[in-house]
Short mmCIF file of C-alpha atoms in Angstrom, two decimals:
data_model
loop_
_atom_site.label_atom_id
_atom_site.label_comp_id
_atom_site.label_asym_id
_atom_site.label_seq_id
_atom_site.Cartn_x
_atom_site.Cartn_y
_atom_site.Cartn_z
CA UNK X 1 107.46 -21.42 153.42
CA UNK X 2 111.05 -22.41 153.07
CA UNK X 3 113.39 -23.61 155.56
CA UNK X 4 114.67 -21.37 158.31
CA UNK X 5 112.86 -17.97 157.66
CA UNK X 6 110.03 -18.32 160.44
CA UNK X 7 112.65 -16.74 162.78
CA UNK X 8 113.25 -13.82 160.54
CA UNK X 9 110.11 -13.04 159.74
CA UNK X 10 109.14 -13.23 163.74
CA UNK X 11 111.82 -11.17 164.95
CA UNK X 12 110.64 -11.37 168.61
CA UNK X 13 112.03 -14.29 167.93
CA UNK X 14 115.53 -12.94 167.23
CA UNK X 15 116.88 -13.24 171.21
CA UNK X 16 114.15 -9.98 172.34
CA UNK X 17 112.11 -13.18 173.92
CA UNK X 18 114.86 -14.70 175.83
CA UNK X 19 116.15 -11.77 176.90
CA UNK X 20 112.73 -10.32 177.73
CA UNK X 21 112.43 -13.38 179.92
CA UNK X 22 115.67 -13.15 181.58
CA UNK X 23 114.58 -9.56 182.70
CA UNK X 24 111.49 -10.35 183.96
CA UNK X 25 113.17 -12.93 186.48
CA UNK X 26 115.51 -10.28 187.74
CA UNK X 27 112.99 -7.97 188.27
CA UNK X 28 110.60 -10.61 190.02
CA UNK X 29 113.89 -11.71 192.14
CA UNK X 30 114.14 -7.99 192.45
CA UNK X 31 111.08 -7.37 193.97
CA UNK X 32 111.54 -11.05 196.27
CA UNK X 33 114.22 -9.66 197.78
CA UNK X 34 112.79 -6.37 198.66
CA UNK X 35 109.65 -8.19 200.21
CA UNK X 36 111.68 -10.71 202.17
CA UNK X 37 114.42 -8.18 203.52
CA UNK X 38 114.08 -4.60 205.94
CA UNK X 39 110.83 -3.82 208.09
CA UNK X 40 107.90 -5.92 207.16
CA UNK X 41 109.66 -8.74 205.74
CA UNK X 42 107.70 -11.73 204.51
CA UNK X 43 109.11 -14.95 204.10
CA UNK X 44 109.92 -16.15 199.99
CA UNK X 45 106.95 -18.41 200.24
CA UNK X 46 104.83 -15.71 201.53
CA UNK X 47 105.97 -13.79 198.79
CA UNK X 48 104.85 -16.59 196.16
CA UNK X 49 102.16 -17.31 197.68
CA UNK X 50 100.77 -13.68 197.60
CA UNK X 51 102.46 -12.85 194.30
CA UNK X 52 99.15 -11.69 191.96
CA UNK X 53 98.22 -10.27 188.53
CA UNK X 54 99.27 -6.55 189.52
CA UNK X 55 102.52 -7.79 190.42
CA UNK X 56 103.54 -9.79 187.45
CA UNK X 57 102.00 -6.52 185.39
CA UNK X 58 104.77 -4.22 187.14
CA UNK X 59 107.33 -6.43 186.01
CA UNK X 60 106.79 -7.33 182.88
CA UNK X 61 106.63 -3.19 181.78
CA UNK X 62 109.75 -3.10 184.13
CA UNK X 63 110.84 -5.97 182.25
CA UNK X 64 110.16 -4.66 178.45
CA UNK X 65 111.50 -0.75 179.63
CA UNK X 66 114.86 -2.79 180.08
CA UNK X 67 115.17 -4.24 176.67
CA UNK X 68 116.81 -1.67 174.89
CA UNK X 69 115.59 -0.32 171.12
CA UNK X 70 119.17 -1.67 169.56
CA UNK X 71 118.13 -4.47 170.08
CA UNK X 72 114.93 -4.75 168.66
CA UNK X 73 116.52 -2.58 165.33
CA UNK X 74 118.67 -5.52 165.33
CA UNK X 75 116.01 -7.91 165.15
CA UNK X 76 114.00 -5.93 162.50
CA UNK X 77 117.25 -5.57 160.22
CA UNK X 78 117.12 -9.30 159.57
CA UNK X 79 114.23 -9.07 157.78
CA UNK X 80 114.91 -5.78 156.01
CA UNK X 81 118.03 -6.74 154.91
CA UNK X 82 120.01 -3.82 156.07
CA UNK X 83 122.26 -3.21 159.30
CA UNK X 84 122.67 0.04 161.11
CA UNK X 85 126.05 -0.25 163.00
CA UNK X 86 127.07 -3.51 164.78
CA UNK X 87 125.11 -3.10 168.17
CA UNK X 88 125.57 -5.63 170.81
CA UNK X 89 123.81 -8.83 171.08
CA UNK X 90 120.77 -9.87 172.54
CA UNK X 91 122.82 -13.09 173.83
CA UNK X 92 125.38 -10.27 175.58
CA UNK X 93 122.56 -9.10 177.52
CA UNK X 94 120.82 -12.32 177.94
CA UNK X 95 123.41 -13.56 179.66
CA UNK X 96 124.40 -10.83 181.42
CA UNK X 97 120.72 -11.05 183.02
CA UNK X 98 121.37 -14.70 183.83
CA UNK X 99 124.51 -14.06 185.86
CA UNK X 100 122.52 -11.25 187.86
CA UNK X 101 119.69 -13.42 188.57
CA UNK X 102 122.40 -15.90 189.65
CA UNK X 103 124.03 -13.54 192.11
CA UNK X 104 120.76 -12.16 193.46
CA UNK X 105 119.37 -15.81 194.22
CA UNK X 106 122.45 -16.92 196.10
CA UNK X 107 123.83 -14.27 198.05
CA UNK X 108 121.32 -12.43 198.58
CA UNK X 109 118.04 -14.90 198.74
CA UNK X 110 119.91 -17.95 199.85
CA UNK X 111 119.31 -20.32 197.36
CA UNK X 112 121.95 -23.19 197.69
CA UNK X 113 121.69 -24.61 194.10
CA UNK X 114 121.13 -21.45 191.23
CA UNK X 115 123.57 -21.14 188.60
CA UNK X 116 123.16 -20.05 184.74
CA UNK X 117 122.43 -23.40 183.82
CA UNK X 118 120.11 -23.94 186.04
CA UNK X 119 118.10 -20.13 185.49
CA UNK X 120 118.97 -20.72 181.11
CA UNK X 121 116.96 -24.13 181.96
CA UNK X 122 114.01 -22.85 183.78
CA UNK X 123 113.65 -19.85 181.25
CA UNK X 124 114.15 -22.62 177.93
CA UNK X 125 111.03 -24.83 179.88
CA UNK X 126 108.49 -21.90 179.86
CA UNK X 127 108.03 -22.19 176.07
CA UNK X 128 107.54 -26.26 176.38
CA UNK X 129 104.55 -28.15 175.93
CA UNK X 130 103.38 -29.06 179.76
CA UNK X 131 103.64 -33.23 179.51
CA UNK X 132 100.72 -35.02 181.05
CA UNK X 133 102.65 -35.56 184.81
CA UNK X 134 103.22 -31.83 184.96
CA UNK X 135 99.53 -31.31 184.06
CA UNK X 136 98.91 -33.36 186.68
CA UNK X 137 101.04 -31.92 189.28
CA UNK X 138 99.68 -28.35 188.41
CA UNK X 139 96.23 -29.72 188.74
CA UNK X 140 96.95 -31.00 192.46
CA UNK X 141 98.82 -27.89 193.20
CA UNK X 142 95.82 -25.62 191.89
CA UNK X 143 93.56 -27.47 193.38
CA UNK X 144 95.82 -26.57 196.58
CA UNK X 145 95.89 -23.33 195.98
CA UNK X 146 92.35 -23.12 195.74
CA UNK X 147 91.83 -24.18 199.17
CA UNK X 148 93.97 -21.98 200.52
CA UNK X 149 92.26 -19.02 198.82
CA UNK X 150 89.07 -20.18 199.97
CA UNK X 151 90.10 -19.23 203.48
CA UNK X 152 90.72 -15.42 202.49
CA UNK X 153 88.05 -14.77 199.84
CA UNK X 154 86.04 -13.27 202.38
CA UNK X 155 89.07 -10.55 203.47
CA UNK X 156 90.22 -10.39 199.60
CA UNK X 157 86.56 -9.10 198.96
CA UNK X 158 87.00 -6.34 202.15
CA UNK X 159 89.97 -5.76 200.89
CA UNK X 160 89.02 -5.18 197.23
CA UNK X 161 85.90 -3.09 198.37
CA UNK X 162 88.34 -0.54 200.44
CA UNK X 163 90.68 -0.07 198.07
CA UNK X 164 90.60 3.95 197.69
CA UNK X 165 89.93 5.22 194.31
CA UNK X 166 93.11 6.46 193.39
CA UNK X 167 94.62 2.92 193.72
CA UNK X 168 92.05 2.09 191.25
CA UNK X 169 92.79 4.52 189.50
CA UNK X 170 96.56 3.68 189.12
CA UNK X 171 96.01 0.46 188.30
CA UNK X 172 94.00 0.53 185.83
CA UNK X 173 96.34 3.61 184.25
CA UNK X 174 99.03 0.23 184.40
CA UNK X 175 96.71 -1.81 182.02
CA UNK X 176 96.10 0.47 179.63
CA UNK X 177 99.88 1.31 179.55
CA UNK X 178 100.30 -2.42 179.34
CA UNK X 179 97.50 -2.98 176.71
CA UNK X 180 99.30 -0.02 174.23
CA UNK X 181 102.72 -1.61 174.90
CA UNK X 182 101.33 -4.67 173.32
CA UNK X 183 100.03 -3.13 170.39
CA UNK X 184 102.99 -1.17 170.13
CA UNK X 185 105.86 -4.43 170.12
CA UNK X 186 103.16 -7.13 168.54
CA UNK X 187 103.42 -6.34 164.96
CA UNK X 188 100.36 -9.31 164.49
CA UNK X 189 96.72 -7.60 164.84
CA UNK X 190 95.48 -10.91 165.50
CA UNK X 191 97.53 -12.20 168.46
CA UNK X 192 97.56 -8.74 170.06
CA UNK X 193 94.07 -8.10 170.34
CA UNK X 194 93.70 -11.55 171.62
CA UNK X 195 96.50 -10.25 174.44
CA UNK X 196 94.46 -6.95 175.19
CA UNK X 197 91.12 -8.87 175.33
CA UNK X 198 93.28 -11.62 177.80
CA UNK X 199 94.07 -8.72 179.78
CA UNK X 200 90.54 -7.38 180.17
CA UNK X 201 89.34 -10.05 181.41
CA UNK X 202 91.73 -10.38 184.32
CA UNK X 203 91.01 -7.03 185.49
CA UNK X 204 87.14 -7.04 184.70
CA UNK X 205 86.35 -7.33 188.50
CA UNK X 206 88.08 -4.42 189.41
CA UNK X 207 87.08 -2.11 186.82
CA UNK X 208 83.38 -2.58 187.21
CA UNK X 209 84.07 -2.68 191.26
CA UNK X 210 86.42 0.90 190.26
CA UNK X 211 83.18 2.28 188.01
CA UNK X 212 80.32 1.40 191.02
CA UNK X 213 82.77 3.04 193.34
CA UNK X 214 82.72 6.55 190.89
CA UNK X 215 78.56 6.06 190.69
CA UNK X 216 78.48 6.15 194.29
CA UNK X 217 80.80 8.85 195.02
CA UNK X 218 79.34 10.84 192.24
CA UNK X 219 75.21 10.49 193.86
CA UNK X 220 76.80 10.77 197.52
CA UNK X 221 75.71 14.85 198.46
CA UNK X 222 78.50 17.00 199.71
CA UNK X 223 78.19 20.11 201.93
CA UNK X 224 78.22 22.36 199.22
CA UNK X 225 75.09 21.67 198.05
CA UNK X 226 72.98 23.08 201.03
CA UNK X 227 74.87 26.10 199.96
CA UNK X 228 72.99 26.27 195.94
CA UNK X 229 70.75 29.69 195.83
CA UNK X 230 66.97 28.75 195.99
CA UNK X 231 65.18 29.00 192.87
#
């Protein structure tokens, strides 16, 4: 393949991924700050430490409903060789997501040291290679983690048991909307279904715990049946 035409013939490559990034920090400082602030307020490493699968699923379809379709036009034109109007940047709105994330760390979440250096630095180091210290420290930190989830497996299983059907229901409306959305912006049938399967298998548990839930509720008798004519 010749020099410098991977990029245009990825074209989620073109700026969408940075951007795409950017937004789904703001919308995950977004949600921070409504969990930390008002009645019930948690504390921000409450709010880590309980941030799960369902929430990083809201944001990232909050996330890709913010990137606009100019921009991903703009992308595609690079490879079909055709423009349809100037249309702005995806750097414009990258960095106009940086400075937001900026002002929403600092004046409203308190973080002493957050500027768009720092946030362009932490988004750059999610698409590095982890180097064998960091592997380490997120091995400790797991294994942390792990212990600390030990402790509430037991209520996490109540929990997951009383969830009403209708919040199963919802959810698992989200990751099918999420699923399509991937099939819809990953041109690559490969890497896609490889996303949807990934997917699956995070929310396995709850779909078989959501389809014994329907069995039961389906064989449970109702008052209406001591009301069926007699053959």
């Amino acid at each position: 393949m010749p020099l410098n035409t991977t990029a245009l013939l990825q074209p989620m490559d073109q700026g969408i991924i940075a951007t795409f990034k950017a937004y789904y920090l703001r919308e995950t400082f977004a949600q921070a700050l409504a969990r930390t602030t008002g009645e019930g307020a948690v504390s921000l490493l409450e709010f880590r430490r309980k941030y799960n699968v369902k929430n990083a699923i809201e944001n990232v379809h909050r996330a890709w409903q913010e990137v606009p379709g100019t921009s991903m036009r703009s992308a595609g034109s690079s490879i079909l060789r055709r423009r349809t109007g100037e249309q702005p940047g995806s750097s414009a709105l990258f960095r106009a997501a940086v400075e937001q994330i900026a002002d929403l760390g600092t004046k409203k979440l308190g973080f002493n040291v957050l500027d768009a250096a720092n946030i362009e630095e932490l988004l750059a180091s999610h698409g590095e290679e982890l180097s064998n210290n960091d592997l380490l420290n997120l091995e400790q930190e797991t294994a942390s983690e792990k212990e600390e989830e030990k402790d509430e497996s037991v209520l996490d299983n109540e929990e997951t048991d009383e969830l009403p059907l209708r919040g199963f229901e919802e959810m698992l409306s989200m990751v099918e909307a999420l699923k399509q959305k991937v099939m819809d912006i990953v041109p690559n049938i490969h890497r896609s279904t490889q996303a949807r399967r990934a997917i699956d298998d995070v929310f396995f548990t709850y779909k078989n715990t959501y389809e014994a839930k329907t069995k039961v509720n389906s064989a449970q008798p109702t008052l209406f049946k001591f009301f069926q004519p007699k053959g």
